[in-house]
Amino acid sequence: MCGIIGYIGDKQAQPILLSSLSRLEYRGYDSCGIAVSSSGIEVYKDAVRVAELAKALLQLDGTVGIGHTRWATHGEPSQVNAHPHLDCNGNIAVVHNGIINNFQRLKRQLIGEGHNFVSETDTEVIPHLIEKHYDGNLEKAVEAALRDVEGSYAIIVLMAGEPKLVAARKDSPLIIGIGDRENFVASDVPAILDYTDRVIYLEDGDIGVVTPDSIKIRRHGKEVQREEHKISWSVEDAQKGGYEHFMLKEIREQPKVIRDTLGGWVSVAEPAVDLAVMRGGLESMLILACGSSYHAASIGKYIVEELLSIPVRAEPASEFNYFTWTLAKTGAIAITQSGETADTLKAIRRLKGVGCPVLAITNVVGSTASRIADQTIYTRAGPEISVAATKSFTAQLMVLYWLALSYSKVDIRRLADLIMGLRQLPGKVQQVLDNEDIILEYANYLSRYKDVFFIGRGINFPVALEGALKLKEISYIHAEGYAAGELKHGPFALLGSDTPVIAIVAQDNTREPMLTNIREVKARGSPLIAVAEEGDEAIKELADSVITVPRVDALFSPVVNTVALQLLAYYTAKYRGCPIDFPRNLAKSVTVE
Ligand code: F6R
């Protein structure tokens, strides 16, 4: 949720912290701050974006410091609630990502012991606990403080007069970047890509002690070794590259992302992983995820059921965690771009706890999901910076298609056609992207409305959900995704000339009932935009406007349809002047339940 960075080395810390924070803003952006240490600790923070903080900031002298960009959970976005937080004497500064569940009890206790608190945050208990336990050894004080704490955290601690950073994690991501006479600590890879591509992923319970030329990791009081990884993402991957927004860049990258993700596999005869559930060793499949990844999971249900004929349930991980769960002989797939979504991680742990094998599909090498699942397949989407998921969603679909095709039970001719269709998808997506002028026109039209319905059927029902999610999160237009056949069971009451409906029309057995639904909508006076395949002449007669997408097998229609809806959402938000990459109240990585 929040982004954190620490620097220690031979350079001035301030410019490095600010530049890294600007790369981390997608993790949270309601306030930010830095602390730099030389003779004492100087803190500068406010409820502003990083660029404004940088403008207002005087030069803070020092070669060690920490920074934070916040997504508020406890206490409104304000200067006093922004991180870093300090102990009573201003000697210990802490940045934190996560939630301290028992902070109220700890705070009462610490106040009783004479500590003064200034903020409403849960984080503030941490510097006070460290202060309380400090007897000359900072890492031991951090270790002791964290024993008191319940909840999730990735923290970096800075203490006046101590030329080191102390970092610790539990259920929130944290990496150490290895430089030359300098080292970094960060919540996420893009923060340090300008400086190094060598990283160590801390594990839950690790405490890292970082100086300019040493990294020591302790666990339960003993030193442990952690493997070094090389990051394949380039700095350019994590930059806008001339685009006005990351979202548009990421939408346009999708042909390449599809090629890269599929490129890892040579033939369907060599499945990417050996999955008992796909081989028929288990009886059913569960696919879990949140948000857009859940929509990919829901499309995955249709793909796997059609190609493998096994029952599949797709569930939002946040709901699954509270089910009384009775399915035996199930294999699970957890889908998460970041690999750090709290609800998805909780679901993986729960499944593993009852002996259910879990495959993670994630975009982030070394992420928590990849480490706790039994097996992992990486999407090759590259860093996704815009808060709204686009290319990661498409890459997730590619993995699901490939997996299902690898184990498919369809006859050999259909299999060959589908593989060919999959290989043609980059070109098909490119055609959608090349058709954006017409989408721009409809976006302009849509931008004037307050409420929009997206309707789909079958494998395109989750596409309607995804189209509505994209539109609402970045344009702030109220949008609902609906199963087209359900509209008459209530939502019809809302239809009229001020409620446009976007209908996704696929060339499968849902087409005829969808045409009926479109007629019903038109009869209620709603403007209707159809997303339909080129050559579908009947639709042109029925709909007010049509966004045409290239012809593909109906199984792949979610890919081209979703890309068209991503563009529609993007340009609608642009017409409305919204902060597209950083929508209000949202964060890229949701590491709290
Ligand atoms: C929407 C969006 C979110 C994420 C969700 C899950 O555009 O990006 O709904 O899909 O927060 O995130 P991951 O995939 O990282 O688990």
Coordinates of C-alpha atoms and ligand atoms in Angstrom, one line a residue:
M1 CA 0.0 0.0 0.0
C2 CA 2.7 2.5 1.0
G3 CA 6.0 2.8 -0.6
I4 CA 9.2 2.8 1.4
I5 CA 12.8 3.5 0.6
G6 CA 16.1 3.7 2.5
Y7 CA 19.5 4.8 1.2
I8 CA 22.9 4.6 2.8
G9 CA 26.1 5.3 0.9
D10 CA 28.6 7.9 -0.2
K11 CA 26.2 10.3 -1.9
Q12 CA 23.7 12.8 -0.6
A13 CA 20.6 10.9 0.4
Q14 CA 17.9 13.5 -0.3
P15 CA 17.9 13.5 -4.1
I16 CA 18.0 9.7 -4.2
L17 CA 15.2 9.3 -1.7
L18 CA 13.0 11.8 -3.6
S19 CA 13.6 10.2 -7.0
S20 CA 12.9 6.7 -5.6
L21 CA 9.7 8.0 -3.9
S22 CA 8.5 9.3 -7.2
R23 CA 8.9 5.8 -8.6
L24 CA 7.0 4.4 -5.7
E25 CA 4.0 6.8 -5.8
Y26 CA 1.8 4.1 -7.4
R27 CA 1.9 2.4 -4.1
G28 CA 0.2 5.3 -2.3
Y29 CA 0.2 9.0 -2.8
D30 CA -1.8 10.9 -0.2
S31 CA 1.2 12.1 1.6
C32 CA 5.0 11.6 1.7
G33 CA 8.1 12.4 3.7
I34 CA 11.8 11.8 4.2
A35 CA 14.2 11.7 7.1
V36 CA 17.9 12.3 6.6
S37 CA 20.6 11.8 9.3
S38 CA 23.9 13.6 9.7
S39 CA 24.5 15.0 13.2
G40 CA 20.8 14.5 14.1
I41 CA 17.7 13.5 12.2
E42 CA 15.9 16.0 10.1
V43 CA 12.4 15.1 8.9
Y44 CA 10.4 16.7 6.2
K45 CA 6.9 15.5 5.4
D46 CA 3.5 16.7 4.2
A47 CA 0.1 15.7 2.8
V48 CA 1.3 16.4 -0.8
R49 CA 2.6 14.5 -3.8
V50 CA 6.4 13.9 -4.0
A51 CA 7.0 16.6 -6.7
E52 CA 5.5 19.2 -4.4
L53 CA 7.5 18.0 -1.4
A54 CA 10.7 18.2 -3.5
K55 CA 9.9 21.8 -4.5
A56 CA 9.3 22.9 -0.9
L57 CA 12.2 21.1 0.5
L58 CA 15.5 22.7 1.7
Q59 CA 18.7 20.8 1.2
L60 CA 18.9 18.2 4.0
D61 CA 22.6 17.2 4.5
G62 CA 23.4 13.5 5.0
T63 CA 24.3 10.3 3.2
V64 CA 21.8 8.1 5.0
G65 CA 18.0 8.5 5.0
I66 CA 14.6 7.0 4.6
G67 CA 11.4 8.0 2.7
H68 CA 7.8 7.0 2.5
T69 CA 4.8 7.6 0.3
R70 CA 1.5 6.9 2.1
W71 CA -1.8 5.3 1.5
A72 CA -3.7 6.2 4.6
T73 CA -5.2 3.4 6.8
H74 CA -5.1 4.9 10.3
G75 CA -5.6 8.7 10.4
E76 CA -6.5 11.0 7.6
P77 CA -3.8 12.2 5.1
S78 CA -2.1 15.1 6.9
Q79 CA 1.3 16.3 7.7
V80 CA 1.3 14.9 11.2
N81 CA 0.1 11.5 10.1
A82 CA 2.7 11.3 7.2
H83 CA 5.8 9.2 7.7
P84 CA 8.6 9.1 8.9
H85 CA 7.5 8.9 12.5
L86 CA 9.8 9.6 15.5
D87 CA 10.3 8.6 19.0
C88 CA 10.0 11.1 21.9
N89 CA 13.5 12.6 21.4
G90 CA 13.5 12.7 17.6
N91 CA 16.5 10.3 17.5
I92 CA 14.7 7.3 15.9
A93 CA 12.8 7.6 12.6
V94 CA 10.7 4.9 11.1
V95 CA 8.9 4.3 7.8
H96 CA 6.3 1.5 7.7
N97 CA 4.1 -0.3 5.3
G98 CA 1.4 -2.5 6.8
I99 CA -0.9 -2.4 9.8
I100 CA -0.2 -2.8 13.5
N101 CA -3.3 -4.5 14.8
N102 CA -2.6 -4.1 18.5
F103 CA -1.4 -0.5 18.3
Q104 CA -4.1 0.9 20.5
R105 CA -3.2 -1.3 23.4
L106 CA 0.6 -0.6 22.8
K107 CA -0.1 3.1 22.6
R108 CA -2.0 3.2 25.9
Q109 CA 0.7 1.3 27.5
L110 CA 3.5 3.5 26.1
I111 CA 1.6 6.7 27.1
G112 CA 1.3 5.2 30.6
E113 CA 5.1 4.8 30.6
G114 CA 5.6 8.5 29.6
H115 CA 5.8 8.5 25.8
N116 CA 4.3 11.3 23.9
F117 CA 2.3 10.6 20.7
V118 CA 1.5 13.2 18.0
S119 CA -0.3 11.3 15.2
E120 CA -3.3 9.1 14.8
T121 CA -1.3 6.4 13.1
D122 CA -0.6 2.8 14.1
T123 CA 3.0 3.2 12.9
E124 CA 4.0 5.7 15.6
V125 CA 4.1 3.0 18.3
I126 CA 7.1 1.4 16.5
P127 CA 9.7 4.2 17.1
H128 CA 8.5 4.5 20.7
L129 CA 8.9 0.7 21.2
I130 CA 12.4 0.8 19.8
E131 CA 13.2 3.8 22.1
K132 CA 11.9 1.8 25.0
H133 CA 14.0 -1.3 24.2
Y134 CA 17.2 0.5 23.1
D135 CA 20.2 -0.1 25.3
G136 CA 23.0 0.6 22.9
N137 CA 22.2 -1.9 20.1
L138 CA 19.7 -0.7 17.5
E139 CA 19.0 -4.1 15.8
K140 CA 18.4 -5.8 19.1
A141 CA 16.0 -2.9 20.1
V142 CA 14.1 -3.4 16.7
E143 CA 13.9 -7.1 17.3
A144 CA 12.5 -6.6 20.8
A145 CA 10.0 -3.9 19.6
L146 CA 8.7 -6.2 16.9
R147 CA 8.1 -9.0 19.4
D148 CA 5.5 -6.7 21.0
V149 CA 3.8 -6.0 17.7
E150 CA 1.0 -7.9 16.1
G151 CA 0.1 -7.3 12.4
S152 CA 2.0 -6.7 9.2
Y153 CA 5.0 -4.6 8.6
A154 CA 7.8 -3.7 6.3
I155 CA 9.9 -1.1 8.2
I156 CA 13.1 0.8 7.8
V157 CA 14.6 2.4 11.0
L158 CA 17.1 5.2 11.1
M159 CA 18.8 6.3 14.3
A160 CA 20.8 9.5 14.9
G161 CA 24.5 8.7 15.2
E162 CA 24.1 5.1 13.9
P163 CA 25.6 4.8 10.4
K164 CA 23.2 2.0 9.3
L165 CA 19.6 1.2 8.3
V166 CA 17.7 -1.5 10.0
A167 CA 15.0 -3.2 8.0
A168 CA 12.4 -5.8 8.9
R169 CA 9.4 -7.4 7.4
K170 CA 6.4 -9.5 8.2
D171 CA 3.6 -10.0 5.6
S172 CA 4.7 -6.9 3.6
P173 CA 7.3 -6.9 0.9
L174 CA 10.8 -5.5 1.4
I175 CA 13.9 -5.8 -0.7
I176 CA 17.6 -4.8 -0.3
G177 CA 19.2 -3.3 -3.3
I178 CA 23.0 -3.9 -3.6
G179 CA 25.1 -1.1 -5.0
D180 CA 28.7 -0.1 -5.1
R181 CA 29.7 1.5 -1.8
E182 CA 26.0 2.2 -1.3
N183 CA 22.9 0.0 -0.5
F184 CA 19.2 0.5 -0.6
V185 CA 16.1 -0.8 1.1
A186 CA 12.8 -0.6 -0.7
S187 CA 9.2 -1.9 -0.7
D188 CA 9.5 -2.5 -4.5
V189 CA 11.9 -3.0 -7.3
P190 CA 11.1 0.2 -9.4
A191 CA 12.3 2.3 -6.5
I192 CA 15.9 1.2 -7.0
L193 CA 16.1 0.4 -10.7
D194 CA 17.9 3.6 -11.4
Y195 CA 20.7 2.6 -9.2
T196 CA 21.0 -1.2 -9.2
D197 CA 19.6 -4.4 -10.6
R198 CA 20.9 -6.6 -7.8
V199 CA 18.5 -7.4 -5.0
I200 CA 17.9 -9.6 -2.0
Y201 CA 14.3 -10.4 -1.0
L202 CA 13.9 -10.3 2.8
E203 CA 11.7 -13.1 4.2
D204 CA 9.1 -12.8 7.0
G205 CA 11.0 -12.5 10.3
D206 CA 14.2 -11.3 8.8
I207 CA 16.0 -8.2 10.2
G208 CA 18.5 -6.6 7.8
V209 CA 21.3 -4.4 9.0
V210 CA 22.6 -2.4 6.1
T211 CA 25.6 -0.1 5.9
P212 CA 27.3 1.4 2.8
D213 CA 29.4 -1.7 2.3
S214 CA 27.8 -4.5 4.2
I215 CA 24.4 -6.3 4.4
K216 CA 23.8 -8.6 7.4
I217 CA 20.5 -10.5 7.8
R218 CA 19.5 -11.8 11.2
R219 CA 16.7 -14.2 12.0
H220 CA 15.7 -15.2 15.6
G221 CA 19.1 -13.6 16.7
K222 CA 21.2 -15.6 14.2
E223 CA 22.8 -14.5 11.0
V224 CA 21.3 -16.1 7.8
Q225 CA 22.3 -15.9 4.1
R226 CA 19.8 -14.8 1.5
E227 CA 20.3 -15.4 -2.3
E228 CA 21.0 -12.4 -4.5
H229 CA 18.7 -12.0 -7.6
K230 CA 19.2 -10.0 -10.8
I231 CA 16.3 -8.0 -12.0
S232 CA 15.6 -8.3 -15.7
W233 CA 13.3 -5.1 -15.8
S234 CA 15.1 -2.1 -17.3
V235 CA 14.9 1.5 -16.1
E236 CA 13.0 2.3 -19.4
D237 CA 10.5 -0.4 -18.6
A238 CA 9.6 1.5 -15.4
Q239 CA 9.5 5.0 -17.1
K240 CA 6.8 6.6 -19.2
G241 CA 8.8 6.6 -22.4
G242 CA 7.2 9.7 -23.9
Y243 CA 3.6 8.7 -23.0
E244 CA 1.4 11.1 -21.0
H245 CA 0.4 8.3 -18.7
F246 CA 1.8 5.0 -17.6
M247 CA -1.7 3.5 -18.3
L248 CA -1.6 4.3 -22.0
K249 CA 2.0 3.1 -22.3
E250 CA 1.0 -0.2 -20.6
I251 CA -2.1 -0.6 -22.7
R252 CA 0.0 -0.1 -25.8
E253 CA 2.6 -2.6 -24.6
Q254 CA 0.2 -5.5 -24.7
P255 CA 1.1 -7.1 -28.1
K256 CA 4.7 -7.3 -26.8
V257 CA 3.5 -8.6 -23.4
I258 CA 1.5 -11.4 -25.0
R259 CA 4.5 -12.4 -27.1
D260 CA 6.9 -12.3 -24.1
T261 CA 4.5 -14.2 -21.9
L262 CA 3.8 -16.9 -24.5
G263 CA 7.5 -16.8 -25.6
G264 CA 8.6 -18.7 -22.6
W265 CA 6.9 -21.9 -23.8
V266 CA 7.8 -23.8 -26.8
S267 CA 5.0 -26.3 -27.3
V268 CA 1.9 -27.4 -25.5
A269 CA 3.5 -30.8 -25.2
E270 CA 5.6 -29.2 -22.5
P271 CA 3.3 -27.8 -19.9
A272 CA 4.8 -24.8 -18.1
V273 CA 4.3 -26.6 -14.8
D274 CA 3.2 -30.1 -13.8
L275 CA -0.3 -29.6 -12.3
A276 CA -2.0 -32.6 -10.8
V277 CA -5.4 -30.9 -11.1
M278 CA -4.9 -30.4 -14.8
R279 CA -3.6 -34.0 -15.3
G280 CA -6.9 -35.2 -13.8
G281 CA -5.3 -36.3 -10.5
L282 CA -7.7 -34.0 -8.7
E283 CA -11.4 -33.4 -9.1
S284 CA -11.9 -29.7 -9.3
M285 CA -10.1 -26.4 -9.5
L286 CA -10.3 -23.3 -7.5
I287 CA -9.0 -20.0 -8.8
L288 CA -8.6 -17.1 -6.4
A289 CA -7.6 -13.5 -6.9
C290 CA -8.8 -9.9 -6.2
G291 CA -9.9 -7.0 -8.4
S292 CA -8.9 -7.3 -12.0
S293 CA -6.9 -10.4 -11.3
Y294 CA -10.2 -11.9 -10.1
H295 CA -11.8 -11.0 -13.4
A296 CA -8.9 -12.8 -15.1
A297 CA -9.6 -15.8 -12.8
S298 CA -13.3 -15.7 -13.7
I299 CA -12.4 -15.8 -17.4
G300 CA -10.0 -18.7 -16.5
K301 CA -13.0 -20.6 -15.2
Y302 CA -14.6 -20.6 -18.6
I303 CA -11.3 -21.4 -20.4
V304 CA -10.5 -24.4 -18.1
E305 CA -14.1 -25.7 -18.1
E306 CA -14.3 -25.6 -21.9
L307 CA -10.8 -27.1 -22.6
L308 CA -10.5 -29.6 -19.7
S309 CA -14.1 -30.3 -18.7
I310 CA -13.3 -30.1 -15.0
P311 CA -15.4 -28.1 -12.6
V312 CA -13.8 -24.8 -11.7
R313 CA -14.8 -22.2 -9.1
A314 CA -13.4 -18.7 -9.3
E315 CA -13.7 -16.7 -6.1
P316 CA -12.6 -13.3 -4.8
A317 CA -9.8 -14.2 -2.3
S318 CA -11.2 -11.7 0.1
E319 CA -14.5 -13.7 0.2
F320 CA -13.0 -17.1 0.0
N321 CA -11.1 -16.5 3.3
Y322 CA -14.4 -16.4 5.1
F323 CA -16.1 -19.4 3.5
T324 CA -16.7 -22.6 5.2
W325 CA -14.8 -24.6 2.7
T326 CA -15.7 -28.2 2.0
L327 CA -14.2 -29.1 -1.4
A328 CA -11.8 -32.0 -1.3
K329 CA -9.4 -33.1 -4.0
T330 CA -9.0 -29.6 -5.4
G331 CA -6.1 -27.9 -6.9
A332 CA -5.8 -24.1 -6.7
I333 CA -4.5 -21.3 -8.7
A334 CA -3.9 -17.9 -7.1
I335 CA -3.5 -14.9 -9.5
T336 CA -1.9 -11.7 -8.3
Q337 CA 0.1 -9.2 -10.4
S338 CA 2.0 -7.8 -7.4
G339 CA 2.3 -11.1 -5.5
E340 CA 1.6 -9.1 -2.4
T341 CA -2.2 -8.7 -2.1
A342 CA -3.0 -9.5 1.5
D343 CA -6.3 -11.4 0.8
T344 CA -4.7 -13.5 -1.9
L345 CA -1.7 -14.4 0.3
K346 CA -4.1 -15.3 3.1
A347 CA -6.0 -17.6 0.8
I348 CA -2.8 -19.3 -0.4
R349 CA -1.8 -19.9 3.2
R350 CA -5.2 -21.2 4.1
L351 CA -5.2 -23.6 1.1
K352 CA -1.7 -24.8 1.9
G353 CA -2.7 -25.4 5.5
V354 CA -5.3 -28.0 4.4
G355 CA -2.9 -29.6 1.9
C356 CA -4.3 -28.1 -1.3
P357 CA -1.6 -27.6 -3.9
V358 CA -1.4 -23.9 -5.0
L359 CA 0.0 -22.6 -8.2
A360 CA 0.7 -18.8 -8.2
I361 CA 0.5 -16.7 -11.3
T362 CA 2.3 -13.5 -10.6
N363 CA 4.2 -10.7 -12.3
V364 CA 6.8 -10.1 -9.6
V365 CA 9.8 -12.3 -9.3
G366 CA 10.5 -13.1 -5.7
S367 CA 7.2 -11.8 -4.5
T368 CA 5.6 -13.3 -1.4
A369 CA 3.0 -15.3 -3.5
S370 CA 5.9 -16.9 -5.5
R371 CA 7.6 -17.9 -2.3
I372 CA 4.6 -19.4 -0.4
A373 CA 2.9 -21.2 -3.3
D374 CA 4.0 -24.7 -4.3
Q375 CA 4.6 -23.6 -7.9
T376 CA 4.8 -20.3 -9.7
I377 CA 4.4 -19.1 -13.3
Y378 CA 5.6 -15.6 -14.0
T379 CA 3.7 -13.4 -16.4
R380 CA 6.1 -11.3 -18.4
A381 CA 4.3 -8.0 -18.3
G382 CA 7.3 -6.0 -17.0
P383 CA 6.7 -3.4 -14.2
E384 CA 3.1 -2.2 -14.2
I385 CA 3.1 1.3 -12.6
S386 CA -0.3 2.7 -13.4
V387 CA -2.7 1.8 -10.5
A388 CA -5.3 0.3 -13.0
A389 CA -4.2 -3.1 -14.1
T390 CA -4.1 -3.5 -17.9
K391 CA -1.1 -5.4 -19.4
S392 CA -0.8 -7.7 -16.3
F393 CA -4.5 -8.7 -16.8
T394 CA -3.8 -9.7 -20.4
A395 CA -0.6 -11.6 -19.4
Q396 CA -2.6 -13.5 -16.8
L397 CA -5.0 -14.6 -19.4
M398 CA -2.2 -15.8 -21.6
V399 CA -0.9 -18.0 -18.8
L400 CA -4.4 -19.4 -18.3
Y401 CA -4.9 -20.1 -22.0
W402 CA -1.5 -21.8 -22.3
L403 CA -2.0 -23.9 -19.2
A404 CA -5.4 -25.0 -20.3
L405 CA -4.2 -25.8 -23.8
S406 CA -1.3 -27.8 -22.4
Y407 CA -3.6 -30.2 -20.7
S408 CA -6.6 -29.7 -23.0
K409 CA -8.9 -32.6 -23.9
V410 CA -10.1 -31.1 -27.1
D411 CA -9.5 -32.9 -30.4
I412 CA -6.2 -32.3 -32.2
R413 CA -7.6 -30.0 -34.9
R414 CA -9.4 -27.7 -32.5
L415 CA -6.2 -27.6 -30.4
A416 CA -4.1 -26.7 -33.5
D417 CA -6.6 -23.9 -34.4
L418 CA -6.5 -22.6 -30.8
I419 CA -2.8 -22.5 -30.6
M420 CA -2.6 -20.7 -34.0
G421 CA -5.3 -18.3 -32.7
L422 CA -3.3 -17.6 -29.5
R423 CA -0.1 -17.0 -31.5
Q424 CA -2.1 -14.4 -33.6
L425 CA -3.3 -12.5 -30.6
P426 CA -0.5 -9.9 -30.6
G427 CA -1.5 -8.8 -34.1
K428 CA -5.2 -8.8 -33.2
V429 CA -4.6 -6.6 -30.1
Q430 CA -2.5 -4.3 -32.3
Q431 CA -5.5 -3.9 -34.6
V432 CA -7.6 -2.8 -31.6
L433 CA -4.9 -0.3 -30.6
D434 CA -4.8 1.0 -34.2
N435 CA -8.6 1.6 -34.0
E436 CA -8.4 4.0 -31.1
D437 CA -9.7 7.0 -33.0
I438 CA -13.2 5.7 -32.9
I439 CA -12.8 4.7 -29.3
L440 CA -11.7 8.3 -28.6
E441 CA -14.9 9.6 -30.1
Y442 CA -17.1 7.3 -27.9
A443 CA -15.0 8.2 -24.8
N444 CA -15.7 11.9 -25.4
Y445 CA -19.4 11.0 -25.6
L446 CA -19.3 8.8 -22.5
S447 CA -17.4 11.3 -20.4
R448 CA -20.6 13.4 -20.0
Y449 CA -22.6 10.7 -18.3
K450 CA -22.8 9.8 -14.6
D451 CA -23.8 6.2 -14.8
V452 CA -22.9 3.4 -17.2
F453 CA -23.8 -0.3 -17.4
F454 CA -21.5 -2.9 -19.0
I455 CA -23.2 -6.1 -20.0
G456 CA -21.8 -9.4 -21.2
R457 CA -22.6 -13.1 -21.2
G458 CA -20.6 -16.3 -20.8
I459 CA -16.9 -15.7 -21.0
N460 CA -17.5 -12.1 -21.7
F461 CA -19.5 -11.5 -18.5
P462 CA -16.2 -11.0 -16.5
V463 CA -15.1 -8.7 -19.3
A464 CA -18.1 -6.5 -18.6
L465 CA -17.0 -6.5 -14.9
E466 CA -13.5 -5.6 -15.9
G467 CA -14.7 -2.9 -18.3
A468 CA -16.8 -1.3 -15.5
L469 CA -14.0 -1.6 -13.0
K470 CA -11.6 0.2 -15.4
L471 CA -14.1 3.0 -16.1
K472 CA -15.1 3.6 -12.5
E473 CA -11.7 3.6 -11.0
I474 CA -10.0 6.0 -13.3
S475 CA -12.8 8.2 -14.6
Y476 CA -14.9 8.2 -11.4
I477 CA -18.1 7.6 -13.5
H478 CA -20.4 5.2 -11.7
A479 CA -20.2 2.0 -13.7
E480 CA -21.7 -1.4 -13.2
G481 CA -20.8 -4.7 -14.8
Y482 CA -23.8 -7.0 -15.2
A483 CA -24.6 -10.4 -16.6
A484 CA -26.8 -9.3 -19.6
G485 CA -29.6 -11.7 -18.7
E486 CA -29.8 -10.3 -15.2
L487 CA -30.5 -6.7 -16.2
K488 CA -34.2 -7.3 -16.4
H489 CA -34.3 -8.6 -12.8
G490 CA -33.9 -5.2 -11.3
P491 CA -31.4 -2.8 -12.9
F492 CA -33.9 -2.0 -15.7
A493 CA -35.4 0.4 -13.2
L494 CA -32.3 2.6 -13.8
L495 CA -32.3 2.6 -17.6
G496 CA -33.2 5.6 -19.6
S497 CA -31.6 8.2 -21.9
D498 CA -29.1 9.3 -19.2
T499 CA -27.7 5.7 -18.7
P500 CA -25.6 4.4 -21.5
V501 CA -25.2 0.7 -21.8
I502 CA -22.1 -1.0 -23.3
A503 CA -22.9 -4.4 -24.6
I504 CA -20.1 -6.9 -25.4
V505 CA -21.3 -9.2 -28.2
A506 CA -19.4 -12.4 -28.8
Q507 CA -19.7 -14.8 -31.7
D508 CA -20.7 -17.8 -29.6
N509 CA -23.9 -19.3 -28.2
T510 CA -24.5 -16.1 -26.2
R511 CA -24.9 -13.9 -29.3
E512 CA -28.6 -14.5 -29.9
P513 CA -29.7 -13.9 -26.3
M514 CA -27.4 -10.9 -26.2
L515 CA -29.2 -9.4 -29.2
T516 CA -32.5 -9.9 -27.4
N517 CA -31.0 -8.1 -24.3
I518 CA -29.8 -5.3 -26.6
R519 CA -33.3 -4.9 -28.0
E520 CA -34.7 -4.8 -24.4
V521 CA -32.2 -2.1 -23.4
K522 CA -33.0 0.0 -26.5
A523 CA -36.7 -0.2 -25.7
R524 CA -36.0 1.5 -22.4
G525 CA -34.3 4.4 -24.2
S526 CA -30.7 3.8 -23.1
P527 CA -28.0 4.8 -25.6
L528 CA -26.3 1.6 -26.6
I529 CA -22.6 1.1 -27.6
A530 CA -21.8 -2.4 -28.7
V531 CA -18.3 -4.0 -28.7
A532 CA -18.6 -6.5 -31.5
E533 CA -16.6 -8.3 -34.1
E534 CA -15.9 -6.9 -37.5
G535 CA -18.4 -8.2 -40.0
D536 CA -21.3 -8.4 -37.5
E537 CA -23.7 -6.4 -39.6
A538 CA -26.8 -7.2 -37.5
I539 CA -25.3 -5.3 -34.6
K540 CA -24.9 -2.1 -36.6
E541 CA -28.7 -2.1 -37.1
L542 CA -29.4 -2.5 -33.4
A543 CA -26.8 -0.5 -31.6
D544 CA -26.4 3.3 -31.6
S545 CA -22.7 2.9 -32.1
V546 CA -20.3 0.0 -32.5
I547 CA -16.7 -0.4 -31.5
T548 CA -15.4 -3.2 -33.8
V549 CA -12.8 -5.6 -32.7
P550 CA -11.0 -8.1 -35.0
R551 CA -12.3 -11.6 -35.5
V552 CA -10.9 -14.2 -33.1
D553 CA -12.0 -17.5 -31.7
A554 CA -14.8 -16.7 -29.1
L555 CA -12.5 -18.2 -26.4
F556 CA -10.0 -15.4 -27.0
S557 CA -12.6 -12.7 -27.4
P558 CA -12.0 -11.5 -23.8
V559 CA -8.6 -10.3 -24.8
V560 CA -9.6 -8.0 -27.7
N561 CA -12.7 -6.9 -26.0
T562 CA -10.9 -6.0 -22.8
V563 CA -8.2 -4.0 -24.6
A564 CA -11.0 -2.0 -26.4
L565 CA -12.6 -1.3 -23.0
Q566 CA -9.3 -0.3 -21.4
L567 CA -8.8 2.3 -24.1
L568 CA -12.4 3.5 -23.7
A569 CA -11.9 3.9 -19.9
Y570 CA -8.5 5.6 -20.4
Y571 CA -9.8 8.2 -22.9
T572 CA -13.0 8.8 -20.9
A573 CA -10.9 9.6 -17.9
K574 CA -8.7 11.8 -20.0
Y575 CA -11.6 13.9 -21.2
R576 CA -12.7 14.3 -17.6
G577 CA -9.2 15.5 -16.6
C578 CA -8.7 12.7 -14.0
P579 CA -5.3 11.8 -12.5
I580 CA -5.3 8.6 -14.5
D581 CA -2.3 6.8 -13.1
F582 CA -3.1 7.7 -9.5
P583 CA -6.8 7.5 -8.9
R584 CA -8.1 8.9 -5.7
N585 CA -8.2 6.6 -2.7
L586 CA -6.5 3.7 -4.5
A587 CA -3.1 2.0 -4.3
K588 CA -1.4 -0.4 -6.6
S589 CA -0.6 -3.0 -4.1
V590 CA -3.2 -3.8 -1.5
T591 CA -1.2 -5.3 1.3
V592 CA -3.9 -5.0 4.0
E593 CA -7.1 -7.1 4.3
Ligands
F6R1 C1 -7.8 -2.7 -10.8 C2 -6.6 -3.2 -10.1 C3 -6.9 -4.0 -8.9 C4 -6.0 -5.2 -8.7 C5 -6.2 -5.9 -7.4 C6 -5.4 -7.1 -7.2 O1 -7.4 -2.1 -12.0 O2 -5.5 -3.1 -10.5 O3 -8.2 -4.4 -8.8 O4 -6.2 -6.1 -9.8 O5 -5.8 -5.0 -6.3 O6 -4.0 -6.9 -7.3 P1 -3.0 -8.0 -7.6 O7 -3.2 -8.6 -8.9 O8 -1.6 -7.4 -7.4 O9 -3.2 -9.1 -6.5

